[in-house]
mmCIF file of C-alpha atoms (C1' of nucleotides) in Angstrom:
data_model
loop_
_atom_site.group_PDB
_atom_site.id
_atom_site.type_symbol
_atom_site.label_atom_id
_atom_site.label_comp_id
_atom_site.label_asym_id
_atom_site.label_seq_id
_atom_site.Cartn_x
_atom_site.Cartn_y
_atom_site.Cartn_z
ATOM 1 C CA MET D 1 11.749 12.771 13.141
ATOM 2 C CA GLU D 2 13.638 13.326 9.907
ATOM 3 C CA SER D 3 15.132 16.490 8.379
ATOM 4 C CA ALA D 4 18.373 15.022 7.058
ATOM 5 C CA LYS D 5 18.290 15.298 3.284
ATOM 6 C CA LEU D 6 17.761 12.415 0.926
ATOM 7 C CA ASP D 7 20.376 11.858 -1.715
ATOM 8 C CA ALA D 8 19.811 10.464 -5.181
ATOM 9 C CA ILE D 9 20.160 6.864 -4.058
ATOM 10 C CA ASP D 10 17.666 7.271 -1.245
ATOM 11 C CA CYS D 11 15.236 8.667 -3.790
ATOM 12 C CA LYS D 12 15.802 5.739 -6.090
ATOM 13 C CA ILE D 13 15.183 3.349 -3.211
ATOM 14 C CA LEU D 14 11.932 5.087 -2.361
ATOM 15 C CA GLU D 15 10.882 4.984 -5.966
ATOM 16 C CA VAL D 16 11.429 1.250 -6.164
ATOM 17 C CA LEU D 17 9.836 0.501 -2.795
ATOM 18 C CA GLN D 18 6.754 2.474 -3.731
ATOM 19 C CA ARG D 19 6.475 0.373 -6.861
ATOM 20 C CA ASP D 20 7.250 -2.959 -5.198
ATOM 21 C CA GLY D 21 7.161 -2.964 -1.434
ATOM 22 C CA ARG D 22 8.071 -6.626 -1.238
ATOM 23 C CA ILE D 23 11.186 -6.595 -3.356
ATOM 24 C CA SER D 24 14.024 -8.530 -1.767
ATOM 25 C CA ASN D 25 16.912 -6.591 -0.398
ATOM 26 C CA VAL D 26 19.376 -8.078 -2.890
ATOM 27 C CA ASP D 27 17.201 -7.205 -5.865
ATOM 28 C CA LEU D 28 16.689 -3.715 -4.535
ATOM 29 C CA ALA D 29 20.421 -3.384 -4.006
ATOM 30 C CA ALA D 30 21.021 -4.414 -7.603
ATOM 31 C CA GLU D 31 18.490 -1.894 -8.899
ATOM 32 C CA VAL D 32 20.051 0.970 -7.042
ATOM 33 C CA GLN D 33 23.614 -0.221 -7.613
ATOM 34 C CA LEU D 34 24.553 -0.768 -4.019
ATOM 35 C CA SER D 35 25.939 -3.690 -2.089
ATOM 36 C CA ALA D 36 23.289 -5.568 -0.163
ATOM 37 C CA PRO D 37 24.378 -4.503 3.323
ATOM 38 C CA GLN D 38 24.661 -0.880 2.222
ATOM 39 C CA CYS D 39 21.227 -0.991 0.763
ATOM 40 C CA PHE D 40 19.894 -2.678 3.834
ATOM 41 C CA ARG D 41 21.310 0.007 6.089
ATOM 42 C CA ARG D 42 19.782 2.736 3.977
ATOM 43 C CA VAL D 43 16.371 1.147 3.980
ATOM 44 C CA ARG D 44 16.473 0.710 7.720
ATOM 45 C CA ALA D 45 17.544 4.313 8.163
ATOM 46 C CA LEU D 46 14.648 5.457 5.993
ATOM 47 C CA GLU D 47 12.286 3.384 8.082
ATOM 48 C CA GLU D 48 13.720 4.643 11.350
ATOM 49 C CA ARG D 49 13.555 8.243 10.233
ATOM 50 C CA GLY D 50 9.905 7.757 9.428
ATOM 51 C CA VAL D 51 10.405 8.432 5.737
ATOM 52 C CA VAL D 52 8.969 5.018 5.050
ATOM 53 C CA ARG D 53 5.882 4.750 7.201
ATOM 54 C CA GLY D 54 5.132 1.118 6.493
ATOM 55 C CA TYR D 55 4.279 -1.399 3.858
ATOM 56 C CA ARG D 56 0.841 -2.298 2.638
ATOM 57 C CA ALA D 57 -0.724 -4.847 0.378
ATOM 58 C CA LEU D 58 -3.020 -3.179 -2.115
ATOM 59 C CA VAL D 59 -6.283 -5.056 -2.138
ATOM 60 C CA GLN D 60 -8.850 -4.772 -4.867
ATOM 61 C CA PRO D 61 -11.977 -3.385 -3.174
ATOM 62 C CA ALA D 62 -14.276 -5.357 -5.428
ATOM 63 C CA ALA D 63 -12.814 -8.590 -4.115
ATOM 64 C CA LEU D 64 -13.989 -7.622 -0.652
ATOM 65 C CA ASP D 65 -17.413 -6.910 -2.047
ATOM 66 C CA LEU D 66 -16.877 -3.172 -1.829
ATOM 67 C CA GLY D 67 -18.229 -2.046 -5.172
ATOM 68 C CA VAL D 68 -18.677 1.629 -4.399
ATOM 69 C CA THR D 69 -16.139 4.298 -3.586
ATOM 70 C CA ALA D 70 -17.194 7.838 -2.841
ATOM 71 C CA PHE D 71 -15.852 11.128 -1.641
ATOM 72 C CA VAL D 72 -18.037 12.695 0.975
ATOM 73 C CA SER D 73 -17.934 16.281 2.119
ATOM 74 C CA VAL D 74 -19.019 17.012 5.648
ATOM 75 C CA ASN D 75 -19.735 20.295 7.365
ATOM 76 C CA ILE D 76 -19.961 20.953 11.046
ATOM 77 C CA ALA D 77 -22.737 23.072 12.493
ATOM 78 C CA ALA D 78 -21.514 26.299 14.042
ATOM 79 C CA GLU D 79 -23.033 25.317 17.385
ATOM 80 C CA ALA D 80 -20.888 22.195 17.446
ATOM 81 C CA PHE D 81 -17.500 23.767 16.837
ATOM 82 C CA GLU D 82 -16.387 23.085 20.373
ATOM 83 C CA ARG D 83 -17.036 19.395 19.840
ATOM 84 C CA VAL D 84 -15.089 18.955 16.591
ATOM 85 C CA ARG D 85 -12.555 16.601 18.113
ATOM 86 C CA ASP D 86 -15.301 14.285 19.308
ATOM 87 C CA ILE D 87 -16.977 14.421 15.944
ATOM 88 C CA GLU D 88 -13.701 13.624 14.235
ATOM 89 C CA GLY D 89 -13.361 10.632 16.498
ATOM 90 C CA LEU D 90 -16.798 9.376 15.607
ATOM 91 C CA LEU D 91 -16.108 9.782 11.909
ATOM 92 C CA ARG D 92 -12.790 8.043 12.263
ATOM 93 C CA ASP D 93 -14.393 5.077 13.977
ATOM 94 C CA GLN D 94 -16.380 4.109 10.903
ATOM 95 C CA PRO D 95 -14.436 1.354 9.152
ATOM 96 C CA GLU D 96 -15.846 2.298 5.773
ATOM 97 C CA VAL D 97 -14.346 5.741 6.149
ATOM 98 C CA LEU D 98 -10.866 5.242 4.779
ATOM 99 C CA GLU D 99 -9.499 8.771 4.855
ATOM 100 C CA ILE D 100 -10.476 12.020 6.473
ATOM 101 C CA HIS D 101 -8.987 15.355 5.527
ATOM 102 C CA THR D 102 -9.791 18.800 6.760
ATOM 103 C CA VAL D 103 -9.751 21.060 3.757
ATOM 104 C CA SER D 104 -9.925 24.674 2.773
ATOM 105 C CA GLY D 105 -12.952 25.660 0.771
ATOM 106 C CA ASP D 106 -16.665 25.081 0.930
ATOM 107 C CA CYS D 107 -16.608 22.057 3.189
ATOM 108 C CA ASP D 108 -14.904 21.282 6.470
ATOM 109 C CA TYR D 109 -14.035 17.645 5.911
ATOM 110 C CA LEU D 110 -13.500 15.501 2.900
ATOM 111 C CA LEU D 111 -13.785 11.761 3.437
ATOM 112 C CA LYS D 112 -13.028 8.853 1.203
ATOM 113 C CA VAL D 113 -15.432 6.016 1.881
ATOM 114 C CA VAL D 114 -16.180 2.572 0.496
ATOM 115 C CA ALA D 115 -19.377 0.566 0.621
ATOM 116 C CA ARG D 116 -20.850 -2.631 -0.651
ATOM 117 C CA ASP D 117 -23.257 -0.892 -3.011
ATOM 118 C CA LEU D 118 -25.212 2.319 -3.323
ATOM 119 C CA ARG D 119 -27.737 1.123 -0.806
ATOM 120 C CA SER D 120 -25.127 0.570 1.907
ATOM 121 C CA LEU D 121 -23.485 3.840 0.999
ATOM 122 C CA SER D 122 -26.784 5.592 1.501
ATOM 123 C CA GLN D 123 -27.208 3.776 4.777
ATOM 124 C CA LEU D 124 -23.778 4.794 5.932
ATOM 125 C CA LEU D 125 -24.462 8.411 5.093
ATOM 126 C CA THR D 126 -27.971 8.776 6.454
ATOM 127 C CA ASP D 127 -27.980 6.283 9.319
ATOM 128 C CA ARG D 128 -24.517 6.830 10.614
ATOM 129 C CA LEU D 129 -22.711 9.979 9.474
ATOM 130 C CA MET D 130 -25.769 12.221 9.477
ATOM 131 C CA GLN D 131 -26.788 10.913 12.888
ATOM 132 C CA ILE D 132 -23.650 12.307 14.457
ATOM 133 C CA LYS D 133 -24.667 15.353 16.468
ATOM 134 C CA GLY D 134 -23.072 18.454 15.022
ATOM 135 C CA VAL D 135 -22.755 17.140 11.490
ATOM 136 C CA ALA D 136 -24.656 19.682 9.481
ATOM 137 C CA ASP D 137 -24.236 18.744 5.889
ATOM 138 C CA VAL D 138 -23.229 15.591 4.060
ATOM 139 C CA ARG D 139 -22.732 15.542 0.328
ATOM 140 C CA SER D 140 -21.345 12.701 -1.666
ATOM 141 C CA MET D 141 -19.574 12.304 -4.944
ATOM 142 C CA VAL D 142 -19.773 8.704 -6.046
ATOM 143 C CA CYS D 143 -16.758 7.506 -7.997
ATOM 144 C CA LEU D 144 -17.750 6.287 -11.410
ATOM 145 C CA GLU D 145 -14.425 5.405 -12.910
ATOM 146 C CA GLU D 146 -10.864 5.268 -11.689
ATOM 147 C CA VAL D 147 -8.947 7.170 -14.354
ATOM 148 C CA LYS D 148 -5.673 7.030 -12.478
ATOM 149 C CA ALA D 149 -5.137 4.515 -9.708
ATOM 150 C CA PRO D 150 -3.276 5.756 -6.642
ATOM 151 C CA ALA D 151 0.199 6.516 -7.950
ATOM 152 C CA ALA D 152 3.537 6.706 -6.226
ATOM 153 C CA LEU D 153 4.723 10.039 -4.928
ATOM 154 C CA PRO D 154 6.910 11.803 -7.483
ATOM 155 C CA VAL D 155 10.486 11.604 -6.329
ATOM 156 C CA ARG D 156 12.139 14.236 -8.449
ATOM 157 C CA MET E 1 -9.956 -12.544 -12.779
ATOM 158 C CA GLU E 2 -11.594 -13.347 -9.437
ATOM 159 C CA SER E 3 -15.156 -14.361 -8.543
ATOM 160 C CA ALA E 4 -14.399 -17.307 -6.266
ATOM 161 C CA LYS E 5 -15.417 -16.331 -2.775
ATOM 162 C CA LEU E 6 -13.027 -15.528 0.012
ATOM 163 C CA ASP E 7 -13.356 -17.543 3.175
ATOM 164 C CA ALA E 8 -12.637 -16.341 6.698
ATOM 165 C CA ILE E 9 -8.954 -17.215 6.504
ATOM 166 C CA ASP E 10 -8.469 -15.363 3.226
ATOM 167 C CA CYS E 11 -10.040 -12.343 4.868
ATOM 168 C CA LYS E 12 -7.734 -12.605 7.821
ATOM 169 C CA ILE E 13 -4.756 -12.825 5.496
ATOM 170 C CA LEU E 14 -5.861 -9.726 3.643
ATOM 171 C CA GLU E 15 -6.359 -7.901 6.891
ATOM 172 C CA VAL E 16 -2.838 -8.687 8.036
ATOM 173 C CA LEU E 17 -1.237 -7.936 4.677
ATOM 174 C CA GLN E 18 -2.958 -4.589 4.519
ATOM 175 C CA ARG E 19 -1.529 -3.776 7.910
ATOM 176 C CA ASP E 20 1.946 -5.153 7.226
ATOM 177 C CA GLY E 21 2.749 -5.904 3.619
ATOM 178 C CA ARG E 22 6.219 -7.131 4.460
ATOM 179 C CA ILE E 23 5.345 -9.667 7.116
ATOM 180 C CA SER E 24 7.218 -12.925 6.646
ATOM 181 C CA ASN E 25 5.279 -15.906 5.458
ATOM 182 C CA VAL E 26 5.901 -17.854 8.659
ATOM 183 C CA ASP E 27 4.684 -15.023 10.858
ATOM 184 C CA LEU E 28 1.650 -14.560 8.673
ATOM 185 C CA ALA E 29 0.984 -18.277 8.845
ATOM 186 C CA ALA E 30 1.167 -18.150 12.624
ATOM 187 C CA GLU E 31 -1.228 -15.206 12.789
ATOM 188 C CA VAL E 32 -3.835 -16.922 10.670
ATOM 189 C CA GLN E 33 -3.216 -20.346 12.201
ATOM 190 C CA LEU E 34 -2.077 -22.115 9.091
ATOM 191 C CA SER E 35 0.993 -24.119 8.187
ATOM 192 C CA ALA E 36 3.558 -22.143 6.229
ATOM 193 C CA PRO E 37 3.049 -23.876 2.877
ATOM 194 C CA GLN E 38 -0.721 -23.577 3.201
ATOM 195 C CA CYS E 39 -0.455 -19.919 3.925
ATOM 196 C CA PHE E 40 1.979 -19.445 1.101
ATOM 197 C CA ARG E 41 -0.370 -21.117 -1.359
ATOM 198 C CA ARG E 42 -3.244 -18.928 -0.278
ATOM 199 C CA VAL E 43 -1.268 -15.741 -0.620
ATOM 200 C CA ARG E 44 -0.104 -16.734 -4.071
ATOM 201 C CA ALA E 45 -3.650 -17.566 -5.079
ATOM 202 C CA LEU E 46 -4.851 -14.183 -3.856
ATOM 203 C CA GLU E 47 -2.124 -12.497 -5.861
ATOM 204 C CA GLU E 48 -2.868 -14.506 -8.971
ATOM 205 C CA ARG E 49 -6.569 -13.840 -8.748
ATOM 206 C CA GLY E 50 -5.796 -10.138 -8.592
ATOM 207 C CA VAL E 51 -7.275 -9.764 -5.142
ATOM 208 C CA VAL E 52 -3.909 -8.466 -4.010
ATOM 209 C CA ARG E 53 -2.838 -5.948 -6.609
ATOM 210 C CA GLY E 54 0.635 -5.353 -5.264
ATOM 211 C CA TYR E 55 2.654 -4.135 -2.362
ATOM 212 C CA ARG E 56 3.692 -0.608 -1.689
ATOM 213 C CA ALA E 57 5.926 1.213 0.721
ATOM 214 C CA LEU E 58 4.099 4.134 2.271
ATOM 215 C CA VAL E 59 6.315 7.164 2.035
ATOM 216 C CA GLN E 60 5.821 10.297 4.051
ATOM 217 C CA PRO E 61 5.208 13.058 1.500
ATOM 218 C CA ALA E 62 6.969 15.645 3.631
ATOM 219 C CA ALA E 63 10.180 13.674 3.397
ATOM 220 C CA LEU E 64 10.093 14.105 -0.368
ATOM 221 C CA ASP E 65 9.560 17.800 0.112
ATOM 222 C CA LEU E 66 5.914 17.551 -0.803
ATOM 223 C CA GLY E 67 4.329 19.668 1.863
ATOM 224 C CA VAL E 68 0.955 20.235 0.246
ATOM 225 C CA THR E 69 -1.798 17.804 -0.610
ATOM 226 C CA ALA E 70 -4.967 18.955 -2.308
ATOM 227 C CA PHE E 71 -8.086 17.650 -3.912
ATOM 228 C CA VAL E 72 -8.834 19.319 -7.190
ATOM 229 C CA SER E 73 -12.102 19.257 -9.048
ATOM 230 C CA VAL E 74 -11.993 19.608 -12.793
ATOM 231 C CA ASN E 75 -14.755 20.193 -15.283
ATOM 232 C CA ILE E 76 -14.643 19.666 -18.989
ATOM 233 C CA ALA E 77 -16.075 22.223 -21.404
ATOM 234 C CA ALA E 78 -19.080 20.970 -23.345
ATOM 235 C CA GLU E 79 -17.267 21.623 -26.634
ATOM 236 C CA ALA E 80 -14.496 19.272 -25.579
ATOM 237 C CA PHE E 81 -16.568 16.242 -24.658
ATOM 238 C CA GLU E 82 -15.337 14.315 -27.654
ATOM 239 C CA ARG E 83 -11.768 14.754 -26.476
ATOM 240 C CA VAL E 84 -12.219 13.548 -22.889
ATOM 241 C CA ARG E 85 -9.961 10.544 -23.324
ATOM 242 C CA ASP E 86 -7.125 12.765 -24.509
ATOM 243 C CA ILE E 87 -7.696 15.149 -21.645
ATOM 244 C CA GLU E 88 -7.668 12.270 -19.201
ATOM 245 C CA GLY E 89 -4.349 11.184 -20.635
ATOM 246 C CA LEU E 90 -2.879 14.646 -20.191
ATOM 247 C CA LEU E 91 -4.082 14.818 -16.611
ATOM 248 C CA ARG E 92 -2.737 11.357 -15.924
ATOM 249 C CA ASP E 93 0.684 12.303 -17.219
ATOM 250 C CA GLN E 94 1.278 14.833 -14.451
ATOM 251 C CA PRO E 95 3.365 13.106 -11.806
ATOM 252 C CA GLU E 96 1.957 15.307 -9.048
ATOM 253 C CA VAL E 97 -1.513 14.042 -9.877
ATOM 254 C CA LEU E 98 -1.723 10.917 -7.763
ATOM 255 C CA GLU E 99 -5.322 9.875 -8.344
ATOM 256 C CA ILE E 100 -8.045 10.715 -10.811
ATOM 257 C CA HIS E 101 -11.655 9.740 -10.335
ATOM 258 C CA THR E 102 -14.660 10.543 -12.427
ATOM 259 C CA VAL E 103 -17.447 11.341 -10.048
ATOM 260 C CA SER E 104 -21.134 12.016 -9.931
ATOM 261 C CA GLY E 105 -22.125 15.489 -8.838
ATOM 262 C CA ASP E 106 -21.046 19.006 -9.596
ATOM 263 C CA CYS E 107 -17.673 18.207 -11.071
ATOM 264 C CA ASP E 108 -16.498 15.779 -13.705
ATOM 265 C CA TYR E 109 -13.162 14.756 -12.197
ATOM 266 C CA LEU E 110 -11.746 14.723 -8.743
ATOM 267 C CA LEU E 111 -7.975 14.585 -8.497
ATOM 268 C CA LYS E 112 -5.667 14.107 -5.576
ATOM 269 C CA VAL E 113 -2.466 16.056 -6.070
ATOM 270 C CA VAL E 114 0.694 16.810 -4.141
ATOM 271 C CA ALA E 115 3.071 19.726 -4.459
ATOM 272 C CA ARG E 116 6.122 21.191 -2.836
ATOM 273 C CA ASP E 117 4.266 24.170 -1.448
ATOM 274 C CA LEU E 118 1.329 26.419 -2.242
ATOM 275 C CA ARG E 119 3.302 28.220 -4.881
ATOM 276 C CA SER E 120 4.034 25.038 -6.845
ATOM 277 C CA LEU E 121 0.467 23.919 -6.359
ATOM 278 C CA SER E 122 -0.733 27.148 -7.870
ATOM 279 C CA GLN E 123 1.748 26.698 -10.687
ATOM 280 C CA LEU E 124 0.552 23.170 -11.327
ATOM 281 C CA LEU E 125 -3.046 24.331 -11.466
ATOM 282 C CA THR E 126 -2.700 27.459 -13.543
ATOM 283 C CA ASP E 127 0.282 26.646 -15.743
ATOM 284 C CA ARG E 128 -0.431 23.036 -16.413
ATOM 285 C CA LEU E 129 -3.930 21.793 -15.648
ATOM 286 C CA MET E 130 -5.735 24.940 -16.739
ATOM 287 C CA GLN E 131 -3.667 25.083 -19.907
ATOM 288 C CA ILE E 132 -5.111 21.805 -21.093
ATOM 289 C CA LYS E 133 -7.544 22.585 -23.889
ATOM 290 C CA GLY E 134 -11.040 21.600 -22.873
ATOM 291 C CA VAL E 135 -10.497 21.972 -19.157
ATOM 292 C CA ALA E 136 -13.133 24.477 -18.164
ATOM 293 C CA ASP E 137 -12.955 24.769 -14.453
ATOM 294 C CA VAL E 138 -10.393 23.931 -11.810
ATOM 295 C CA ARG E 139 -11.137 24.262 -8.120
ATOM 296 C CA SER E 140 -8.942 23.133 -5.315
ATOM 297 C CA MET E 141 -9.407 22.090 -1.739
ATOM 298 C CA VAL E 142 -6.108 22.228 0.051
ATOM 299 C CA CYS E 143 -5.720 19.613 2.776
ATOM 300 C CA LEU E 144 -5.067 21.259 6.103
ATOM 301 C CA GLU E 145 -4.924 18.267 8.390
ATOM 302 C CA GLU E 146 -4.986 14.526 7.971
ATOM 303 C CA VAL E 147 -7.613 13.411 10.465
ATOM 304 C CA LYS E 148 -7.520 9.789 9.361
ATOM 305 C CA ALA E 149 -4.599 8.456 7.384
ATOM 306 C CA PRO E 150 -5.445 6.073 4.547
ATOM 307 C CA ALA E 151 -6.881 3.044 6.307
ATOM 308 C CA ALA E 152 -7.152 -0.568 5.296
ATOM 309 C CA LEU E 153 -10.282 -1.739 3.554
ATOM 310 C CA PRO E 154 -12.771 -3.149 6.019
ATOM 311 C CA VAL E 155 -12.817 -6.894 5.716
ATOM 312 C CA ARG E 156 -15.968 -7.794 7.559
ATOM 313 C "C1'" DA X 1 -7.263 -33.821 -3.430
ATOM 314 C "C1'" DC X 2 -5.327 -31.731 0.248
ATOM 315 C "C1'" DT X 3 -2.300 -31.343 4.104
ATOM 316 C "C1'" DG X 4 1.874 -30.805 6.483
ATOM 317 C "C1'" DA X 5 6.841 -32.573 7.212
ATOM 318 C "C1'" DA X 6 11.105 -32.265 5.583
ATOM 319 C "C1'" DA X 7 14.761 -30.736 2.639
ATOM 320 C "C1'" DT X 8 17.010 -27.260 -0.053
ATOM 321 C "C1'" DC X 9 18.422 -23.121 -1.391
ATOM 322 C "C1'" DG X 10 18.826 -18.329 -1.203
ATOM 323 C "C1'" DC X 11 18.394 -14.224 1.445
ATOM 324 C "C1'" DG X 12 18.628 -11.173 5.498
ATOM 325 C "C1'" DT X 13 21.613 -9.716 8.727
ATOM 326 C "C1'" DC X 14 25.573 -9.052 11.442
ATOM 327 C "C1'" DA X 15 30.541 -8.762 12.459
ATOM 328 C "C1'" DA X 16 34.990 -8.064 11.092
ATOM 329 C "C1'" DC X 17 38.064 -6.020 7.887
ATOM 330 C "C1'" DG G 1 31.928 0.314 2.045
ATOM 331 C "C1'" DT G 2 32.883 -4.624 1.290
ATOM 332 C "C1'" DT G 3 33.466 -9.417 2.125
ATOM 333 C "C1'" DG G 4 32.281 -13.502 4.475
ATOM 334 C "C1'" DA G 5 29.613 -16.328 7.593
ATOM 335 C "C1'" DC G 6 25.602 -17.920 9.945
ATOM 336 C "C1'" DG G 7 20.916 -18.884 10.698
ATOM 337 C "C1'" DC G 8 16.375 -18.304 9.297
ATOM 338 C "C1'" DG G 9 12.704 -18.106 5.992
ATOM 339 C "C1'" DA G 10 10.793 -18.973 1.388
ATOM 340 C "C1'" DT G 11 9.536 -22.382 -1.627
ATOM 341 C "C1'" DT G 12 9.251 -27.166 -3.446
ATOM 342 C "C1'" DT G 13 8.799 -31.895 -3.094
ATOM 343 C "C1'" DC G 14 6.856 -35.795 -1.340
ATOM 344 C "C1'" DA G 15 4.538 -39.030 1.483
ATOM 345 C "C1'" DG G 16 0.467 -39.857 4.238
ATOM 346 C "C1'" DT G 17 -4.441 -39.199 4.954
#
DNA sequence: ACTGAAATCGCGTCAAC
DNA sequence: GTTGACGCGATTTCAGT
């Protein structure tokens, strides 16, 4: 899917596109000191190689009435190990569950979830996640403050 | 900064822009069944109200030679409580630290970090984060698998 | 006031050098 | 890797409701 190395200009392009995903090709070309067609070809190559996986608008959760963000750790009961893939599917189907990672350490899964308020968060956890057969333990860490908003990947 | 309610069309726009942040205005207008200028005005309003906080290219971390993602919990020593803001600043300054949240529960901060490999992760943790005066405890959960990639906010 | 039609201008994109 | 050309899309203006 990729493998070919990125040179300094590719890195610069990625840096800019992570900062402003809607920049026009000519402005981007100017920033990275390339002619527009050159720049265009590079961007397309990065997209085709899967280096750039897409473009997203960042939406303020509060505007969508999602006042609560939380990280939720989930464990799977030993008896349910054979059904993990199903359980993953059920977790993934919840729209409020934004990310799911399997992690090393005390818990099996770490989820990032959003909810309208603490009451809906609680509902999500107890009425939906904990109802999934095989889910043994659900613990949540409610986000109180965002000290650093999701930053761009370091390009170095 | 916001407050005025979003109607069904605004929601649809946000849904589409979260999926494809680079969609052209005419295509977006077609998808939400609006004339182009109408659609354009709405998008601009959403941006100006801060509902849309920006646009980002999603870059595959592996392509930037960042093979490891981890969540790191950090605690602050009781003696250092008065210096939390400074400590936050020092944490924030690390480019590999992508997100910082203060959370309820056993730890004070939860960070999302990336690194080249486990060796550089270890280096980041022991040589940089743990060297910050006042940081009392650093635990990491290394991400093994991405079960659900960062999803769009549910729009309801 | 709000909508959409039209008009303009600049950009994306391709082809040829 | 650059220049030039073409067509489409972004953005504004304006007239009609």
